[in-house]
Amino acid sequence: MISTPKAQRDPEDLLDPAPPLDRGPYEALVRAVLAWKSSDLDDCDHEQIALQMTEHARVVAADVRHHALRLPDNDGRRALAEVVLGDAERILAEPLEATAACVQDRARLVRALYARLDRLTAAFAPPA
């Protein structure tokens, strides 16, 4: 018999919404894409990489949002996160193009989201 998971209440927002991301492969892909001087990839390859970057950016943005909402409204770190999230929404709303420029825009977005996530994560880290 398959058991149905029970919903847990988490009023203090102590439970993580998802396991930590495997950042390594995406950070390597971001570095590789941003190092392009010109790309000789086919359009379908650009499209595939852009799709990967887009979906990963959405996941990281959700994580940034989750951490930012834990901060007080008047906290500067939350304000900066909201700016980055606004940029992310704008970029992700743009139609996907099978071009190197589109792929690099999405890669820069992933890099910015990770930078903001690192700063937010540090805000909740216990003092050393």
mmCIF file of C-alpha atoms in Angstrom:
data_model
loop_
_atom_site.group_PDB
_atom_site.id
_atom_site.type_symbol
_atom_site.label_atom_id
_atom_site.label_comp_id
_atom_site.label_asym_id
_atom_site.label_seq_id
_atom_site.Cartn_x
_atom_site.Cartn_y
_atom_site.Cartn_z
ATOM 1 C CA MET A 1 0.000 0.000 0.000
ATOM 2 C CA ILE A 2 1.327 3.434 -0.924
ATOM 3 C CA SER A 3 1.144 5.947 1.853
ATOM 4 C CA THR A 4 0.078 9.477 1.164
ATOM 5 C CA PRO A 5 2.502 12.107 2.440
ATOM 6 C CA LYS A 6 1.012 14.276 5.123
ATOM 7 C CA ALA A 7 1.222 18.031 4.860
ATOM 8 C CA GLN A 8 3.380 19.554 7.536
ATOM 9 C CA ARG A 9 2.861 22.956 8.998
ATOM 10 C CA ASP A 10 5.961 25.123 8.951
ATOM 11 C CA PRO A 11 4.994 28.542 10.358
ATOM 12 C CA GLU A 12 8.620 29.488 11.052
ATOM 13 C CA ASP A 13 9.642 28.436 7.529
ATOM 14 C CA LEU A 14 12.304 26.093 8.881
ATOM 15 C CA LEU A 15 11.859 23.336 6.332
ATOM 16 C CA ASP A 16 13.622 23.764 3.035
ATOM 17 C CA PRO A 17 11.261 23.637 0.035
ATOM 18 C CA ALA A 18 13.621 21.403 -1.956
ATOM 19 C CA PRO A 19 17.017 19.776 -1.632
ATOM 20 C CA PRO A 20 20.010 21.975 -2.465
ATOM 21 C CA LEU A 21 20.742 22.408 -6.145
ATOM 22 C CA ASP A 22 23.644 20.672 -7.818
ATOM 23 C CA ARG A 23 25.322 23.908 -8.818
ATOM 24 C CA GLY A 24 28.550 22.556 -10.256
ATOM 25 C CA PRO A 25 27.357 21.553 -13.723
ATOM 26 C CA TYR A 26 25.367 24.749 -14.190
ATOM 27 C CA GLU A 27 28.161 26.996 -12.999
ATOM 28 C CA ALA A 28 30.507 25.246 -15.425
ATOM 29 C CA LEU A 29 28.001 25.725 -18.237
ATOM 30 C CA VAL A 30 27.608 29.416 -17.339
ATOM 31 C CA ARG A 31 31.387 29.920 -17.411
ATOM 32 C CA ALA A 32 31.668 28.139 -20.758
ATOM 33 C CA VAL A 33 28.816 30.112 -22.335
ATOM 34 C CA LEU A 34 30.112 33.456 -21.070
ATOM 35 C CA ALA A 35 33.577 32.651 -22.427
ATOM 36 C CA TRP A 36 32.243 32.413 -25.990
ATOM 37 C CA LYS A 37 33.731 34.993 -28.320
ATOM 38 C CA SER A 38 31.632 33.548 -31.105
ATOM 39 C CA SER A 39 29.566 30.420 -31.244
ATOM 40 C CA ASP A 40 29.594 27.972 -34.104
ATOM 41 C CA LEU A 41 26.821 25.867 -32.586
ATOM 42 C CA ASP A 42 23.662 25.100 -34.508
ATOM 43 C CA ASP A 43 20.496 26.982 -33.637
ATOM 44 C CA CYS A 44 19.011 23.855 -32.079
ATOM 45 C CA ASP A 45 22.012 23.638 -29.726
ATOM 46 C CA HIS A 46 21.616 27.291 -28.718
ATOM 47 C CA GLU A 47 17.936 26.659 -28.097
ATOM 48 C CA GLN A 48 18.645 23.598 -25.958
ATOM 49 C CA ILE A 49 21.202 25.439 -23.819
ATOM 50 C CA ALA A 50 18.871 28.432 -23.480
ATOM 51 C CA LEU A 51 16.102 26.108 -22.292
ATOM 52 C CA GLN A 52 18.442 24.587 -19.700
ATOM 53 C CA MET A 53 19.480 28.040 -18.496
ATOM 54 C CA THR A 54 15.871 29.226 -18.387
ATOM 55 C CA GLU A 55 14.622 26.339 -16.278
ATOM 56 C CA HIS A 56 17.584 26.519 -13.942
ATOM 57 C CA ALA A 57 17.144 30.277 -13.562
ATOM 58 C CA ARG A 58 13.524 29.696 -12.517
ATOM 59 C CA VAL A 59 14.584 27.189 -9.865
ATOM 60 C CA VAL A 60 17.317 29.455 -8.485
ATOM 61 C CA ALA A 61 14.946 32.460 -8.556
ATOM 62 C CA ALA A 62 12.453 30.506 -6.463
ATOM 63 C CA ASP A 63 15.212 29.763 -3.972
ATOM 64 C CA VAL A 64 16.242 33.438 -3.880
ATOM 65 C CA ARG A 65 12.601 34.433 -3.345
ATOM 66 C CA HIS A 66 12.251 31.895 -0.528
ATOM 67 C CA HIS A 67 15.297 33.287 1.294
ATOM 68 C CA ALA A 68 14.404 36.930 0.643
ATOM 69 C CA LEU A 69 10.931 36.520 2.114
ATOM 70 C CA ARG A 70 12.502 35.417 5.383
ATOM 71 C CA LEU A 71 14.105 38.861 5.786
ATOM 72 C CA PRO A 72 12.312 41.913 7.173
ATOM 73 C CA ASP A 73 10.694 44.228 4.622
ATOM 74 C CA ASN A 74 13.143 47.052 5.369
ATOM 75 C CA ASP A 75 16.283 44.898 5.003
ATOM 76 C CA GLY A 76 18.574 46.067 2.201
ATOM 77 C CA ARG A 77 19.436 42.488 1.256
ATOM 78 C CA ARG A 78 15.763 41.827 0.605
ATOM 79 C CA ALA A 79 15.507 44.964 -1.537
ATOM 80 C CA LEU A 80 18.499 43.873 -3.626
ATOM 81 C CA ALA A 81 17.011 40.400 -4.007
ATOM 82 C CA GLU A 82 13.774 41.973 -5.232
ATOM 83 C CA VAL A 83 15.711 43.941 -7.860
ATOM 84 C CA VAL A 84 17.456 40.787 -9.089
ATOM 85 C CA LEU A 85 14.152 38.908 -9.089
ATOM 86 C CA GLY A 86 12.524 41.713 -11.075
ATOM 87 C CA ASP A 87 15.312 41.493 -13.652
ATOM 88 C CA ALA A 88 14.861 37.727 -13.732
ATOM 89 C CA GLU A 89 11.129 38.046 -14.384
ATOM 90 C CA ARG A 90 11.764 40.513 -17.194
ATOM 91 C CA ILE A 91 14.460 38.384 -18.838
ATOM 92 C CA LEU A 92 12.517 35.144 -18.477
ATOM 93 C CA ALA A 93 9.419 36.775 -19.966
ATOM 94 C CA GLU A 94 11.314 37.550 -23.157
ATOM 95 C CA PRO A 95 10.790 35.006 -25.924
ATOM 96 C CA LEU A 96 13.471 32.374 -26.160
ATOM 97 C CA GLU A 97 15.712 32.770 -29.198
ATOM 98 C CA ALA A 98 18.059 30.200 -30.660
ATOM 99 C CA THR A 99 21.023 32.595 -30.562
ATOM 100 C CA ALA A 100 24.273 32.849 -28.669
ATOM 101 C CA ALA A 101 23.196 36.272 -27.352
ATOM 102 C CA CYS A 102 20.048 34.809 -25.783
ATOM 103 C CA VAL A 103 22.021 31.959 -24.224
ATOM 104 C CA GLN A 104 24.552 34.413 -22.782
ATOM 105 C CA ASP A 105 21.787 36.635 -21.376
ATOM 106 C CA ARG A 106 20.303 33.633 -19.578
ATOM 107 C CA ALA A 107 23.766 32.593 -18.350
ATOM 108 C CA ARG A 108 24.360 36.083 -16.902
ATOM 109 C CA LEU A 109 20.983 35.817 -15.184
ATOM 110 C CA VAL A 110 21.872 32.465 -13.592
ATOM 111 C CA ARG A 111 25.183 33.946 -12.415
ATOM 112 C CA ALA A 112 23.413 36.978 -10.877
ATOM 113 C CA LEU A 113 20.831 34.776 -9.173
ATOM 114 C CA TYR A 114 23.523 32.572 -7.663
ATOM 115 C CA ALA A 115 25.424 35.628 -6.429
ATOM 116 C CA ARG A 116 22.296 36.942 -4.713
ATOM 117 C CA LEU A 117 21.463 33.491 -3.327
ATOM 118 C CA ASP A 118 24.934 33.223 -1.808
ATOM 119 C CA ARG A 119 24.516 36.571 -0.067
ATOM 120 C CA LEU A 120 21.086 35.616 1.251
ATOM 121 C CA THR A 121 22.317 32.225 2.421
ATOM 122 C CA ALA A 122 25.169 33.919 4.260
ATOM 123 C CA ALA A 123 22.628 36.104 6.056
ATOM 124 C CA PHE A 124 21.129 33.001 7.670
ATOM 125 C CA ALA A 125 24.378 31.152 8.343
ATOM 126 C CA PRO A 126 25.274 30.751 11.996
ATOM 127 C CA PRO A 127 28.186 32.953 13.094
ATOM 128 C CA ALA A 128 31.566 31.280 12.845
#
